[in-house]
DNA sequence: GTGAAAGCGCTAACAG
DNA sequence: CTGTTAGCGCTTTCAC
């Protein structure tokens, strides 16, 4: 092995041929030995494995994929608004990424992460069409129902985390958004809240459904819903903070907030605190997602659980079903209200 | 195009040959046209591009990589303690992932994410040795200095986010940890704190360096450091919460805390709050990292900035330098204390 | 300016 | 049980 002066090895990567030569067998035998083919002598296999190990030899996955016409990688797409050039920051989103990564690892898949501009959602297809991935997981539907349908019809295996809509050609995994919104609002109303604001972007299917639940809770309680209490707040942290600060600075009359995400709830609580309003005494706040960190917030967040750990498992198994040629069911994860101290 | 009853296309993916046939040229010409080779008629190129677009044809990246012997993907490794089977949850960690993803996207690279068991760090090499990635970015050194050196010497292009140690064969990017610890501790001492606890796992190089800074600040102020105030707290959320709760439940005598991460600071603040201790009035807390969310915490976190957005850019450019055959410098990002309200 | 042909590193018939 | 051979989809000399 040739070494540079700095001790770094610059030898070309070993390949199957090298292992074969050292073992005195053919490439085919090495291939079989390494992949656990049954028709190989156990002794031979051991010997070959050992040689491969000594050489730090690993099968070239690209060549293997090419030959087999398959691959074991899944694309995970991060939406991204080019207009604001924002970094990923919502803890829910990142937790989902972690959850999916775990689930994929368990099933022997790798994860290829890419950011795509929300307005060029067609790019999602490229990971699959260029053969880099067998399918794609998308977290967040944005406003792109039609394009997603188009992608799915084009034959791109696709699973989306989000709200379930009519006439979907793609599979979704999501939680019971309407119920979640309902539980949150009902809890607040039961606690005696009279003016419950709703923070979130209604154009997003998931948020829209949660708002429906919020309306239902009000109807059931025989309470009127005030238009002025529905505030359009984007999910992105910086934008959200601006929107919330500016809204709250008008000192609106409210005693409770339903937020469409824990991040929004936390921002709201902090913003309220800055102006001397106490949570939950003066204003009660319910979040959404139950991010790992919600329990450690100050005050600990009352929130609607999204079962993030389970979400990854379900997204992955739905996708693998589709890839396997099946027709994946939409899956809905159970939702519940986690009562802590913010409401 | 053959369509199933559900309207999903089941046609085999088009390949270069198909485009060539439709354009009445050879594969070679299509390849050149698509890759922008100059020796192709502009008309021909347009025509070919158009056909490719119509067919949703995209070059098969695996085949291309195999032929060219290169690839445009980088591995991002998530450390993972199999003993606790923990999901990724530290917001700092996830923010770094986002930051690296952004930087890679900008430079035309893709990111392959994999989790590897902290005790089998050798696996980090496999992404490179199997040809899936050209190099690897690792966030967090864990306790594995020797193995990392070994990997680098084996020829795996490797950049690590973390503290810089003596005799490193691998490149690091990190912030001025000693200075960060110093600034945090000095700030607390200047505010009149007399018993400053330090929360963090000293076995991690970065944390060790921060502790050095903490010691220096005490020395400068002529203050003794109490052994009982140095608490080993792991970074993982659940474990950390347990450790912190159990420590604080002993009602130790302290009036300030230097935490090794924002997550730890937040957990500490929440834990203190639960027992009626106010922050910063009774106990002042300084975090570390300045995660996007620190400003929105309640109270807004005083913390040491790690310049996460810049970190991704630097990690990526260091790695690409190494891959390009260069010998990357270690890079240190400037550190500063961000004073908000928790201290 | 374009085509023919070789080959990247591997696996899987098919033979023996 | 093991070897021979063809070829996965692409790029790139080398000719013309």
XYZ file of C-alpha atoms (C1' of nucleotides) in Angstrom:
718
model
C 0.000 0.000 0.000
C 1.473 3.307 -1.078
C 1.537 5.961 1.581
C 1.950 9.660 1.167
C 4.329 11.584 3.362
C 1.431 12.469 5.606
C 0.603 8.850 6.071
C -2.622 9.102 4.133
C -3.323 6.215 1.846
C -3.768 7.142 -1.780
C -4.196 3.654 -3.157
C -7.152 3.177 -5.452
C -10.142 1.593 -3.818
C -9.973 -2.191 -3.898
C -12.552 -3.970 -5.949
C -14.049 -7.370 -6.203
C -11.396 -8.489 -8.640
C -8.688 -7.821 -6.050
C -10.431 -9.886 -3.445
C -10.999 -12.654 -5.971
C -7.356 -12.741 -6.957
C -6.171 -12.915 -3.371
C -8.617 -15.673 -2.605
C -7.798 -17.556 -5.758
C -11.422 -17.629 -6.917
C -13.556 -15.813 -9.465
C -15.427 -12.570 -9.027
C -18.678 -14.464 -9.114
C -17.665 -16.460 -6.075
C -16.696 -13.385 -4.170
C -19.987 -11.770 -5.034
C -21.886 -14.797 -3.822
C -19.823 -15.182 -0.683
C -20.313 -11.578 0.303
C -24.022 -11.478 -0.396
C -24.744 -14.630 1.544
C -25.695 -16.829 -1.376
C -26.381 -20.315 0.034
C -24.461 -22.242 -2.613
C -21.066 -21.307 -1.257
C -18.845 -23.402 0.941
C -18.783 -22.027 4.453
C -14.984 -22.228 4.529
C -14.635 -20.371 1.272
C -17.057 -17.772 2.473
C -15.169 -17.179 5.686
C -11.902 -16.900 3.859
C -13.307 -14.422 1.373
C -14.996 -12.361 4.061
C -11.746 -12.158 5.945
C -9.799 -10.999 2.917
C -12.426 -8.387 2.128
C -12.231 -7.113 5.659
C -8.467 -6.872 5.546
C -8.658 -4.861 2.364
C -11.436 -2.618 3.674
C -13.347 -3.787 0.679
C -17.015 -2.900 0.388
C -19.211 -3.685 -2.565
C -19.679 -0.680 -4.801
C -23.304 0.113 -4.279
C -23.666 2.136 -7.451
C -22.493 -0.709 -9.638
C -24.647 -3.140 -7.762
C -27.722 -0.976 -8.121
C -27.079 -0.491 -11.788
C -26.788 -4.167 -12.353
C -29.800 -5.074 -10.248
C -31.938 -2.211 -11.392
C -32.904 -1.336 -7.862
C -31.691 0.726 -5.008
C -32.208 0.975 -1.298
C -32.514 4.670 -0.902
C -35.434 6.944 -0.277
C -35.595 10.659 -0.870
C -36.686 12.930 1.919
C -37.678 16.296 0.601
C -37.443 19.487 2.565
C -39.756 22.176 1.321
C -38.210 25.516 1.021
C -39.515 28.922 0.101
C -36.965 30.538 -2.122
C -38.535 33.927 -1.546
C -37.441 33.892 2.062
C -34.387 31.652 1.722
C -35.069 30.256 5.106
C -33.127 27.603 6.881
C -35.031 24.640 8.203
C -35.870 25.362 11.778
C -39.234 24.066 12.856
C -38.486 21.415 15.477
C -41.460 19.398 14.316
C -40.081 19.168 10.869
C -36.652 18.199 12.022
C -38.059 15.640 14.427
C -39.930 14.068 11.568
C -36.712 13.880 9.638
C -35.102 12.095 12.541
C -38.036 9.771 12.896
C -37.984 8.864 9.222
C -34.228 8.372 9.334
C -34.650 5.912 12.177
C -37.398 3.994 10.430
C -35.431 3.781 7.208
C -32.327 2.593 8.998
C -34.367 -0.151 10.590
C -35.585 -1.340 7.227
C -32.170 -1.222 5.643
C -32.710 1.898 3.573
C -30.716 5.042 3.270
C -32.044 8.532 3.145
C -31.192 11.123 0.561
C -32.122 14.561 1.762
C -32.746 17.393 -0.615
C -34.320 20.761 -0.425
C -36.648 21.756 -3.153
C -38.252 25.025 -3.869
C -41.909 24.848 -2.992
C -42.772 26.382 -6.333
C -40.849 23.794 -8.330
C -42.259 20.766 -6.733
C -41.790 18.797 -9.923
C -38.171 18.465 -8.947
C -39.273 15.982 -6.366
C -39.526 13.510 -9.192
C -35.923 13.872 -10.218
C -34.508 11.829 -7.359
C -36.604 8.920 -8.554
C -36.370 9.510 -12.273
C -32.621 9.766 -12.135
C -32.467 6.481 -10.295
C -31.027 7.830 -7.080
C -34.006 6.887 -4.986
C -36.856 4.424 -5.187
C -39.413 6.730 -3.712
C -39.957 9.989 -1.942
C -41.295 11.130 1.378
C -42.592 14.631 1.592
C -43.438 16.337 4.835
C -45.971 19.093 4.360
C -48.331 19.463 1.452
C -47.891 23.162 1.046
C -50.372 24.463 -1.424
C -49.562 21.969 -4.116
C -52.246 19.392 -4.181
C -52.497 19.328 -7.973
C -48.781 18.943 -8.623
C -48.509 16.163 -6.104
C -51.292 14.324 -7.838
C -49.516 14.815 -11.109
C -46.289 13.379 -9.727
C -48.023 10.338 -8.369
C -49.730 9.704 -11.679
C -46.425 9.987 -13.399
C -45.391 6.918 -11.460
C -43.272 8.446 -8.714
C -43.747 6.465 -5.489
C -44.751 9.174 -3.121
C -45.984 9.447 0.414
C -46.936 12.737 1.926
C -47.302 13.673 5.544
C -50.291 15.875 5.865
C -54.007 16.216 5.690
C -56.018 13.842 3.621
C -57.905 15.440 0.752
C -60.461 14.220 -1.706
C -59.203 12.813 -4.991
C -55.666 12.154 -3.977
C -53.538 10.023 -6.247
C -50.796 9.976 -3.648
C -50.828 8.333 -0.260
C -50.876 10.367 2.898
C -50.012 9.635 6.450
C -51.241 12.112 8.966
C -53.029 12.539 12.195
C -56.652 13.291 12.886
C -56.347 16.979 12.329
C -59.975 17.856 12.682
C -60.141 16.007 15.966
C -56.945 17.632 17.160
C -58.290 21.096 16.520
C -61.523 20.148 18.200
C -59.851 18.797 21.323
C -57.670 21.835 21.684
C -60.512 24.320 21.314
C -62.900 22.343 23.489
C -60.349 22.171 26.263
C -59.920 25.916 26.178
C -63.640 26.597 26.104
C -64.246 24.188 28.963
C -61.658 25.992 30.977
C -63.783 29.092 30.566
C -62.062 30.850 27.709
C -64.347 33.249 25.896
C -62.146 34.574 23.118
C -60.042 31.833 21.597
C -57.715 32.941 18.822
C -56.489 30.562 16.125
C -52.948 31.015 14.798
C -52.020 29.267 11.556
C -52.052 29.360 7.792
C -55.456 28.122 6.679
C -54.320 27.472 3.140
C -52.457 24.416 4.349
C -54.754 21.400 4.334
C -53.695 20.226 7.768
C -54.273 23.590 9.314
C -57.573 23.978 7.548
C -58.778 20.730 9.061
C -57.692 21.781 12.517
C -59.619 24.960 12.093
C -62.702 22.936 11.190
C -62.326 21.166 14.508
C -61.977 24.494 16.248
C -65.233 25.603 14.648
C -66.978 22.423 15.666
C -65.939 22.864 19.286
C -67.353 26.372 19.254
C -70.585 25.250 17.654
C -70.997 22.496 20.214
C -70.457 24.939 23.039
C -72.929 27.306 21.453
C -70.263 29.958 21.056
C -69.843 32.372 18.205
C -66.578 32.395 16.339
C -65.097 35.791 15.788
C -63.451 36.409 12.455
C -60.913 38.764 13.997
C -59.524 35.928 16.087
C -58.367 33.861 13.132
C -54.849 34.981 12.364
C -52.840 33.818 9.382
C -49.421 32.980 10.705
C -46.815 31.174 8.576
C -44.898 28.204 9.980
C -41.410 29.631 9.454
C -39.965 30.893 12.717
C -38.832 34.380 11.777
C -41.918 35.227 9.767
C -44.114 33.801 12.453
C -42.475 35.880 15.125
C -43.027 39.044 13.161
C -46.651 38.210 12.490
C -47.377 37.259 16.076
C -45.575 40.200 17.626
C -47.371 42.591 15.385
C -50.747 41.045 16.059
C -50.318 40.911 19.809
C -49.013 44.452 19.927
C -52.510 45.573 18.985
C -53.566 44.226 22.358
C -56.425 42.183 20.940
C -59.061 41.043 23.340
C -58.425 37.320 23.853
C -57.938 34.872 26.679
C -56.759 31.784 24.812
C -54.838 30.737 21.734
C -54.977 27.609 19.596
C -51.675 27.461 17.732
C -51.152 25.322 14.648
C -47.751 24.164 15.859
C -45.728 24.034 19.038
C -43.285 26.453 17.519
C -46.059 29.007 17.045
C -47.300 28.366 20.565
C -43.849 28.922 22.004
C -43.360 32.099 20.037
C -46.756 33.318 21.181
C -46.016 32.562 24.807
C -42.740 34.342 24.616
C -44.290 37.315 22.888
C -47.031 37.503 25.500
C -44.482 37.262 28.284
C -42.555 40.178 26.851
C -45.570 42.408 27.368
C -46.278 41.159 30.835
C -49.124 38.803 29.976
C -48.955 35.573 31.954
C -49.536 32.091 30.567
C -51.799 30.377 31.428
C -53.279 32.798 33.976
C -54.108 35.619 31.572
C -54.018 33.767 28.286
C -54.078 29.989 27.914
C -52.171 28.525 24.971
C -52.463 25.118 23.313
C -49.828 24.019 20.834
C -49.828 21.306 18.200
C -47.316 18.526 17.466
C -45.957 17.612 20.878
C -42.369 18.002 19.787
C -39.881 16.230 22.072
C -39.116 19.489 23.603
C -42.638 20.660 24.432
C -42.556 19.061 27.858
C -39.466 21.040 28.735
C -40.801 24.386 27.711
C -41.586 26.999 30.278
C -44.380 26.547 31.032
C -44.643 22.957 29.814
C -46.837 23.026 26.753
C -50.341 21.710 26.612
C -50.518 20.426 23.103
C -52.025 18.000 20.628
C -49.907 14.933 20.091
C -48.723 14.029 16.589
C -46.936 10.799 17.501
C -43.782 11.763 15.721
C -41.903 8.568 16.478
C -44.691 6.502 14.971
C -45.020 8.810 11.995
C -41.656 7.815 10.573
C -42.493 4.149 10.795
C -45.835 4.635 9.063
C -44.498 6.879 6.342
C -41.783 4.404 5.544
C -43.959 1.367 5.537
C -46.574 3.064 3.361
C -43.891 4.028 0.892
C -42.300 0.607 0.784
C -45.708 -0.865 0.108
C -46.145 1.366 -2.897
C -42.673 0.603 -4.132
C -43.435 -3.055 -3.756
C -46.269 -2.550 -6.202
C -49.051 -2.281 -3.685
C -51.620 0.414 -3.387
C -50.945 1.961 -0.029
C -53.814 2.905 2.209
C -53.871 6.339 3.646
C -53.046 6.062 7.289
C -54.288 8.136 10.114
C -52.525 8.224 13.428
C -54.493 8.686 16.625
C -54.475 12.101 18.183
C -54.844 13.152 21.756
C -54.610 16.214 23.871
C -51.644 16.292 26.201
C -52.496 18.497 29.112
C -49.538 20.160 30.726
C -49.391 23.670 32.066
C -49.815 26.225 29.334
C -53.572 25.673 29.264
C -47.727 5.174 -22.728
C -49.504 2.308 -21.042
C -51.818 3.284 -18.255
C -53.221 1.156 -15.519
C -56.853 1.360 -14.617
C -55.965 3.754 -11.848
C -54.269 6.037 -14.323
C -50.830 5.355 -12.932
C -48.148 4.991 -15.536
C -46.299 1.719 -15.410
C -44.040 2.269 -18.380
C -40.377 1.512 -17.813
C -38.263 4.558 -17.257
C -37.033 6.082 -20.499
C -33.342 5.992 -21.168
C -30.863 7.742 -23.323
C -31.388 5.280 -26.128
C -35.066 6.260 -26.339
C -34.255 9.918 -26.600
C -31.613 9.170 -29.219
C -34.004 7.185 -31.332
C -36.661 9.850 -31.254
C -34.139 12.501 -32.162
C -32.602 10.375 -34.871
C -29.121 10.641 -33.371
C -26.778 8.418 -31.371
C -26.589 8.026 -27.619
C -23.289 9.836 -27.660
C -24.911 12.914 -29.110
C -27.686 12.893 -26.562
C -25.161 12.570 -23.781
C -23.209 15.514 -25.109
C -26.273 17.631 -25.717
C -27.599 17.077 -22.230
C -24.323 17.690 -20.470
C -23.617 20.900 -22.317
C -20.685 19.692 -24.369
C -19.629 22.581 -26.665
C -19.181 20.532 -29.829
C -22.892 20.145 -30.412
C -25.028 22.157 -32.759
C -27.255 24.521 -30.837
C -30.282 23.385 -32.845
C -29.595 19.733 -32.209
C -29.137 20.443 -28.546
C -32.455 22.283 -28.284
C -34.253 19.539 -30.083
C -32.770 16.856 -27.878
C -33.461 18.800 -24.703
C -37.057 19.221 -25.717
C -37.509 15.522 -26.392
C -35.932 14.626 -23.082
C -38.269 16.976 -21.316
C -41.302 15.517 -23.021
C -40.255 12.035 -21.971
C -39.483 13.094 -18.389
C -36.061 11.722 -19.087
C -33.314 12.328 -16.572
C -29.823 10.941 -16.792
C -29.375 7.919 -14.570
C -27.035 9.233 -11.964
C -25.833 5.820 -10.832
C -24.711 4.838 -14.298
C -23.111 8.197 -14.815
C -21.225 7.995 -11.545
C -20.065 4.510 -12.319
C -18.741 5.527 -15.679
C -17.107 8.719 -14.407
C -15.825 7.243 -11.195
C -17.131 10.148 -9.175
C -20.255 11.224 -7.393
C -21.783 14.369 -6.035
C -22.993 13.173 -2.734
C -21.778 13.675 0.788
C -22.611 11.586 3.801
C -23.941 13.219 6.910
C -23.627 10.969 9.876
C -25.888 11.080 12.883
C -24.322 9.605 15.974
C -26.533 7.332 17.867
C -26.207 5.510 21.137
C -27.646 2.072 20.638
C -27.822 1.547 24.369
C -30.532 4.157 24.674
C -32.004 3.861 21.177
C -32.719 7.520 21.197
C -34.255 9.535 18.432
C -32.408 12.584 17.259
C -33.795 15.511 19.143
C -31.235 18.102 20.043
C -32.256 21.220 18.117
C -28.619 22.166 17.685
C -27.885 18.966 15.968
C -30.856 19.194 13.696
C -30.105 22.797 12.867
C -26.641 21.781 11.825
C -28.139 19.190 9.570
C -30.284 21.857 7.975
C -27.342 24.178 7.628
C -25.218 21.526 5.960
C -28.092 20.569 3.667
C -28.357 24.166 2.534
C -24.651 24.515 1.923
C -24.495 21.269 -0.034
C -27.474 22.224 -2.161
C -25.739 25.476 -3.007
C -22.652 23.641 -4.185
C -24.589 21.115 -6.210
C -24.168 18.180 -3.849
C -26.670 15.859 -2.332
C -26.750 14.643 1.212
C -26.993 11.055 2.297
C -28.028 10.817 5.919
C -27.276 7.794 7.988
C -27.282 6.968 11.626
C -24.376 5.070 12.975
C -23.856 3.544 16.316
C -21.351 5.574 18.257
C -19.489 2.429 19.154
C -19.106 1.285 15.555
C -17.782 4.439 14.156
C -15.865 2.536 11.521
C -19.116 2.265 9.635
C -18.707 5.892 8.779
C -16.225 4.758 6.183
C -18.676 2.541 4.419
C -20.567 5.331 2.702
C -17.328 6.340 1.058
C -15.827 2.918 0.554
C -18.955 1.653 -1.098
C -18.895 4.578 -3.475
C -22.121 6.144 -2.310
C -20.500 9.320 -1.106
C -17.304 11.210 -1.751
C -16.812 12.281 1.799
C -18.384 12.464 5.188
C -19.391 15.152 7.619
C -19.661 14.197 11.234
C -21.214 16.396 13.848
C -19.918 15.631 17.306
C -16.696 13.848 18.106
C -18.089 11.674 20.834
C -15.305 9.894 22.580
C -13.716 8.535 19.463
C -10.670 10.538 18.696
C -8.528 7.534 17.844
C -10.998 5.906 15.492
C -11.557 9.128 13.643
C -7.853 9.460 13.126
C -7.774 5.952 11.856
C -10.533 6.637 9.362
C -8.830 9.714 8.031
C -5.589 7.836 7.591
C -7.448 5.181 5.724
C -8.208 7.810 3.140
C -11.792 8.676 3.983
C -12.379 12.379 3.355
C -13.711 13.472 6.671
C -14.608 16.694 8.374
C -15.735 16.789 11.934
C -17.602 19.491 13.762
C -16.152 19.750 17.184
C -13.217 20.727 19.313
C -9.771 20.758 17.874
C -7.360 18.318 19.463
C -3.681 17.690 19.143
C -2.516 15.197 16.544
C -5.611 15.118 14.468
C -5.431 13.481 11.085
C -8.908 14.700 10.291
C -10.052 18.250 9.741
C -12.306 19.984 12.211
C -14.539 22.965 12.023
C -15.690 24.338 15.304
C -16.065 27.406 17.368
C -13.787 28.845 19.980
C -14.992 26.622 22.728
C -12.600 27.725 25.387
C -13.511 31.346 24.753
C -17.192 30.518 24.767
C -16.982 28.872 28.163
C -14.941 31.769 29.438
C -17.406 34.404 28.223
C -20.339 32.586 29.718
C -18.742 32.110 33.117
C -17.296 35.600 33.228
C -20.669 37.111 32.475
C -22.225 35.205 35.339
C -19.466 36.089 37.767
C -19.633 39.746 36.783
C -23.340 39.733 37.469
C -22.455 38.704 41.004
C -22.963 34.964 40.862
C -21.047 33.134 43.557
C -21.823 29.511 42.847
C -21.781 28.782 39.148
C -22.593 25.217 38.194
C -21.387 23.656 34.954
C -23.692 21.163 33.200
C -22.166 18.964 30.509
C -20.275 15.833 29.675
C -16.587 16.614 30.103
C -15.489 13.603 28.127
C -16.547 15.363 24.945
C -13.694 17.475 23.626
C -15.879 20.496 22.960
C -17.339 20.437 26.401
C -13.951 19.905 27.966
C -12.672 23.034 26.271
C -15.654 25.050 27.434
C -14.967 23.907 30.938
C -11.395 25.120 30.609
C -12.788 28.544 29.776
C -15.056 28.341 32.751
C -12.040 27.616 34.941
C -10.094 30.504 33.454
C -12.920 32.940 34.180
C -12.972 31.797 37.780
C -9.214 32.080 38.096
C -9.258 35.582 36.674
C -11.955 36.608 39.084
C -9.989 35.060 41.925
C -12.763 32.629 42.656
C -12.486 29.060 43.735
C -14.136 26.383 41.630
C -16.182 23.905 43.552
C -16.002 20.313 42.398
C -19.564 19.653 43.447
C -20.766 22.206 40.918
C -19.502 20.305 37.899
C -22.281 17.979 36.841
C -21.961 15.382 34.134
C -25.061 15.699 32.032
C -25.432 13.888 28.703
C -26.668 15.749 25.616
C -29.650 13.503 24.903
C -32.871 15.131 26.016
C -34.483 12.405 28.083
C -31.292 11.392 29.847
C -30.436 14.987 30.459
C -33.808 15.699 31.994
C -33.423 12.825 34.387
C -29.930 13.871 35.381
C -30.850 17.501 35.849
C -34.061 16.846 37.737
C -32.304 14.501 40.063
C -29.442 16.894 40.676
C -31.647 19.914 41.268
C -33.928 17.972 43.549
C -31.068 17.851 46.025
C -31.498 21.623 46.281
C -27.816 22.331 45.709
C -26.562 25.732 46.689
C -26.056 27.623 43.421
C -27.056 30.893 41.844
C -26.006 30.362 38.252
C -25.612 27.655 35.635
C -23.351 27.349 32.600
C -24.979 24.773 30.346
C -23.113 23.001 27.556
C -26.024 23.390 25.167
C -29.203 25.378 24.809
C -31.173 22.220 25.209
C -29.602 21.612 28.610
C -30.197 25.216 29.574
C -33.842 24.976 28.638
C -34.298 21.768 30.523
C -32.608 23.290 33.545
C -34.787 26.380 33.429
C -37.888 24.316 33.207
C -36.754 22.065 36.002
C -35.989 25.052 38.200
C -39.350 26.610 37.391
C -41.129 23.450 38.460
C -39.742 23.873 41.955
C -40.516 27.555 42.136
C -37.033 28.856 41.433
C -37.098 31.902 39.160
C -34.747 32.528 36.247
C -32.825 34.784 36.202
C -33.756 36.287 39.565
C -32.821 33.294 41.719
C -30.599 31.396 39.336
C -29.102 32.820 36.150
C -28.620 30.423 33.241
C -26.401 30.693 30.181
C -26.849 28.254 27.328
C -24.611 27.313 24.444
C -25.288 27.114 20.683
C -27.790 29.897 20.088
C -30.213 27.606 18.307
C -32.765 29.454 16.163
C -35.241 28.978 18.834
C -33.256 30.326 21.806
C -34.543 33.843 21.278
C -38.101 32.635 21.564
C -37.638 30.719 24.754
C -39.202 31.911 27.939
C -37.216 33.695 29.153
C -35.188 34.396 26.026
C -31.928 32.584 26.444
C -28.611 34.246 27.113
C -26.251 31.981 25.269
C -22.978 31.538 23.431
C -23.348 31.766 19.687
C -22.188 28.915 17.478
C -23.002 30.511 14.121
C -24.898 27.554 12.878
C -25.691 28.991 9.469
C -22.018 29.622 8.803
C -21.029 26.228 10.154
C -22.636 24.361 7.280
C -20.848 26.478 4.725
C -17.486 25.948 6.385
C -17.923 22.227 6.923
C -18.827 21.760 3.303
C -16.073 23.865 1.887
C -13.476 22.189 4.094
C -14.670 18.806 2.943
C -14.721 19.706 -0.726
C -11.185 20.960 -0.379
C -10.071 17.617 0.961
C -11.933 15.749 -1.722
C -10.269 17.981 -4.280
C -6.968 16.656 -3.019
C -6.149 19.565 -0.770
C -5.180 19.476 2.844
C -7.937 21.358 4.588
C -7.122 23.754 7.358
C -8.950 23.420 10.577
C -11.376 26.283 10.804
C -12.523 28.105 13.852
C -15.631 30.214 13.830
C -15.848 33.298 15.988
C -17.815 33.030 19.189
C -19.712 35.630 21.111
C -21.992 35.910 24.059
C -25.567 36.795 23.180
C -27.098 38.488 26.164
C -30.835 38.057 26.437
C -32.811 37.549 29.582
C -31.947 34.261 31.236
C -28.744 35.732 32.681
C -20.319 17.981 -35.459
C -21.420 13.163 -34.847
C -21.043 7.943 -34.417
C -18.868 3.292 -32.947
C -17.106 0.875 -29.427
C -15.097 0.074 -25.046
C -15.670 -0.258 -20.280
C -16.971 1.770 -15.212
C -17.847 -2.539 -11.005
C -20.957 -5.491 -10.310
C -24.607 -9.774 -10.475
C -27.075 -13.611 -12.456
C -28.137 -16.872 -15.928
C -26.155 -20.782 -17.727
C -22.763 -24.426 -17.824
C -20.143 -27.559 -15.893
C -20.176 -25.756 -5.488
C -17.736 -22.576 -8.837
C -16.439 -20.229 -13.346
C -17.715 -17.919 -17.889
C -20.156 -14.569 -19.948
C -23.266 -10.900 -20.879
C -24.897 -6.550 -19.832
C -27.122 -2.789 -16.271
C -27.061 2.927 -18.499
C -23.975 5.881 -19.194
C -19.505 8.775 -20.994
C -15.569 9.203 -23.703
C -11.741 8.312 -26.510
C -10.925 7.685 -31.285
C -12.339 7.815 -35.841
C -14.645 9.940 -39.636
